[in-house]
Short mmCIF file of C-alpha atoms in Angstrom, two decimals:
data_model
loop_
_atom_site.label_atom_id
_atom_site.label_comp_id
_atom_site.label_asym_id
_atom_site.label_seq_id
_atom_site.Cartn_x
_atom_site.Cartn_y
_atom_site.Cartn_z
CA MET A 1 160.23 8.39 114.27
CA LYS A 2 161.65 9.96 111.07
CA TYR A 3 161.88 6.31 109.70
CA ALA A 4 158.28 5.82 110.37
CA ALA A 5 157.15 9.02 108.76
CA SER A 6 159.23 8.40 105.65
CA LEU A 7 157.92 4.88 105.54
CA ALA A 8 154.35 6.15 105.61
CA LEU A 9 155.01 8.90 103.04
CA CYS A 10 156.52 6.17 100.79
CA MET A 11 153.45 3.81 101.17
CA LEU A 12 151.11 6.66 100.48
CA SER A 13 152.96 7.64 97.29
CA ILE A 14 152.79 3.89 96.13
CA ALA A 15 149.03 3.86 97.03
CA CYS A 16 148.43 6.95 94.93
CA CYS A 17 150.41 5.65 91.98
CA SER A 18 148.55 2.44 91.88
CA LEU A 19 145.17 4.24 92.09
CA ALA A 20 146.22 6.44 89.12
CA ALA A 21 147.48 3.46 87.03
CA PRO A 22 143.96 2.06 85.88
CA SER A 23 142.99 5.40 84.32
CA ARG A 24 146.12 5.28 82.06
CA ALA A 25 145.44 1.51 81.32
CA ALA A 26 141.87 2.30 80.30
CA GLN A 27 142.97 3.62 76.98
CA LYS A 28 142.50 0.93 74.22
CA ASP A 29 145.96 0.13 72.59
CA TYR A 30 144.72 0.53 69.09
CA LEU A 31 143.30 3.99 69.68
CA SER A 32 145.22 7.35 69.64
CA SER A 33 144.95 9.48 72.62
CA LEU A 34 142.93 11.98 70.54
CA GLU A 35 140.60 9.22 69.72
CA SER A 36 140.24 8.06 73.16
CA ASP A 37 139.56 11.58 74.11
CA LYS A 38 136.70 11.73 71.50
CA ILE A 39 135.24 8.51 72.81
CA ARG A 40 135.33 9.68 76.49
CA ASP A 41 133.84 13.19 75.45
CA ALA A 42 131.07 11.62 73.32
CA ASP A 43 127.46 12.40 74.38
CA GLY A 44 126.04 9.05 74.97
CA THR A 45 126.32 5.50 73.57
CA ASN A 46 124.86 6.29 70.18
CA GLU A 47 127.74 8.90 69.46
CA ARG A 48 130.32 6.34 70.63
CA ILE A 49 129.11 3.61 68.40
CA LYS A 50 129.40 6.17 65.46
CA LEU A 51 132.82 6.98 66.55
CA PHE A 52 134.10 3.45 66.77
CA LEU A 53 132.61 2.84 63.25
CA SER A 54 134.37 5.76 61.92
CA PHE A 55 137.77 4.63 63.52
CA ALA A 56 136.96 1.13 62.01
CA ASP A 57 136.52 2.81 58.58
CA ASP A 58 139.81 4.89 58.96
CA ARG A 59 141.66 1.59 59.94
CA ILE A 60 140.33 -0.31 56.83
CA LYS A 61 141.31 2.51 54.55
CA LYS A 62 144.72 2.83 56.03
CA PHE A 63 145.02 -0.91 55.56
CA GLN A 64 144.25 -0.54 51.84
CA TYR A 65 146.58 2.35 51.54
CA GLU A 66 149.41 0.32 53.17
CA LEU A 67 148.70 -2.67 50.63
CA GLN A 68 149.05 -0.24 47.67
CA HIS A 69 152.08 1.67 49.13
CA PRO A 70 154.14 -0.70 51.17
CA SER A 71 156.39 0.87 53.80
CA SER A 72 159.91 -0.15 53.59
CA ASN A 73 160.26 -1.36 57.03
CA LYS A 74 157.79 -3.30 59.50
CA HIS A 75 155.26 -3.64 56.61
CA PRO A 76 153.76 -7.15 57.81
CA GLU A 77 153.51 -5.68 61.40
CA MET A 78 151.81 -2.55 60.11
CA LEU A 79 149.14 -4.72 58.17
CA ASN A 80 148.45 -6.86 61.18
CA ALA A 81 148.24 -4.01 63.53
CA LEU A 82 145.73 -2.12 61.35
CA MET A 83 143.67 -5.23 60.90
CA ASN A 84 143.61 -5.81 64.65
CA ALA A 85 142.75 -2.15 65.29
CA TYR A 86 139.96 -2.57 62.80
CA VAL A 87 138.54 -5.65 64.58
CA GLY A 88 138.91 -3.95 67.91
CA CYS A 89 136.88 -0.95 66.79
CA VAL A 90 134.04 -2.97 65.33
CA ASP A 91 133.89 -5.16 68.26
CA ASP A 92 133.71 -2.26 70.78
CA ALA A 93 130.89 -0.65 68.51
CA ALA A 94 128.99 -4.03 68.77
CA ASP A 95 129.52 -4.18 72.63
CA LEU A 96 128.19 -0.61 72.78
CA VAL A 97 125.09 -1.61 70.93
CA GLN A 98 124.44 -4.31 73.40
CA LEU A 99 125.02 -1.80 76.28
CA GLY A 100 122.70 0.56 74.66
CA ILE A 101 119.90 -1.94 74.42
CA GLN A 102 120.35 -3.01 77.98
CA LYS A 103 120.13 0.51 79.17
CA GLN A 104 117.12 1.09 76.82
CA GLU A 105 118.77 4.07 75.21
CA ASN A 106 117.89 5.51 71.82
CA ILE A 107 120.65 4.15 69.72
CA ARG A 108 118.69 3.66 66.40
CA SER A 109 120.91 5.74 64.18
CA GLY A 110 123.97 3.97 65.66
CA ILE A 111 122.38 0.63 64.89
CA ASP A 112 121.60 1.72 61.43
CA LEU A 113 124.87 3.08 60.68
CA MET A 114 126.42 -0.12 62.08
CA ALA A 115 124.32 -2.36 59.80
CA GLY A 116 125.19 -0.28 56.72
CA LYS A 117 128.85 0.07 57.48
CA THR A 118 129.47 -3.62 58.36
CA LYS A 119 128.01 -4.71 55.14
CA GLU A 120 130.39 -2.30 53.34
CA PHE A 121 133.23 -3.52 55.49
CA LEU A 122 132.49 -7.20 54.84
CA GLN A 123 132.58 -6.70 51.09
CA ILE A 124 136.12 -5.11 51.44
CA LEU A 125 137.34 -7.80 53.67
CA GLU A 126 135.92 -10.67 51.50
CA LYS A 127 137.59 -9.08 48.52
CA LEU A 128 140.82 -8.96 50.34
CA SER A 129 140.48 -12.52 51.21
CA ALA A 130 139.67 -13.59 47.64
CA ASP A 131 142.33 -11.78 45.67
CA GLY A 132 144.43 -9.53 48.02
CA VAL A 133 147.96 -8.95 47.93
CA GLU A 134 150.28 -10.64 50.41
CA VAL A 135 147.25 -12.52 52.08
CA ASP A 136 149.65 -14.95 53.82
CA THR A 137 151.10 -12.10 55.85
CA TYR A 138 147.78 -11.08 57.42
CA LYS A 139 145.47 -14.15 56.71
CA ASP A 140 144.74 -15.02 60.36
CA ASN A 141 143.92 -11.41 61.39
CA LEU A 142 141.71 -11.09 58.16
CA ASP A 143 139.82 -14.20 59.00
CA ASP A 144 139.15 -12.84 62.58
CA ALA A 145 138.09 -9.47 61.07
CA ILE A 146 135.65 -11.26 58.64
CA GLU A 147 134.30 -13.25 61.46
CA GLY A 148 134.02 -10.24 63.79
CA THR A 149 132.33 -8.15 60.98
CA ARG A 150 129.85 -10.77 60.36
CA ASP A 151 129.02 -11.04 64.16
CA ALA A 152 128.72 -7.28 64.31
CA MET A 153 126.36 -7.16 61.28
CA ASN A 154 124.17 -10.05 62.68
CA ASP A 155 124.08 -8.16 66.02
CA ALA A 156 123.02 -5.03 64.40
CA GLU A 157 120.16 -6.68 62.47
CA LYS A 158 118.97 -8.31 65.72
CA ALA A 159 119.29 -4.93 67.50
CA LYS A 160 117.12 -3.36 64.95
CA LYS A 161 114.24 -5.71 66.06
CA ALA A 162 115.08 -5.26 69.80
CA VAL A 163 115.10 -1.58 69.92
CA ALA A 164 111.60 -0.12 70.42
CA PRO A 165 110.50 2.28 67.59
CA PRO A 166 110.44 5.89 68.43
CA PRO A 167 107.13 7.10 69.88
CA LEU A 168 104.62 8.49 67.49
CA ARG A 169 103.38 11.99 68.14
CA ARG A 170 99.59 12.37 67.86
CA LYS A 171 98.09 15.59 66.36
CA ASN A 172 95.34 17.07 68.55
#
């Protein structure tokens, strides 16, 4: 009897742990816990789009800083991690745009911000590709970032046309 009770207790604790694991795994590996909390607490898709774009902006600025002030250890890994994090943020913002369109949400300001920011990001990335320092170190990730940014920019332009304009108020 004791054996059956302890076995049941053990199985229950395993089941509880396996149910709790997905919530920990839901955090994107390129976001800090504070950033994940901001995304989770944001009011609606529009705010999440804006947050992901601000995180992408932060990553690209950190990348530029790291190029100008190389760290003494793990410099190539840092550059590649920052470029991957940037791409992840832009991709997630683009995914949220599609989700917002499907849900017919008012995400016009997020789309406008995405269209503007991706043009800005693309200029930076293309400049890095043309005359960046240590390009061989992060070339593959840079090419992915350029492609992802172009895709996001094109998605934002298409989304501008897909999102219905805000209703006009008539004066009585």
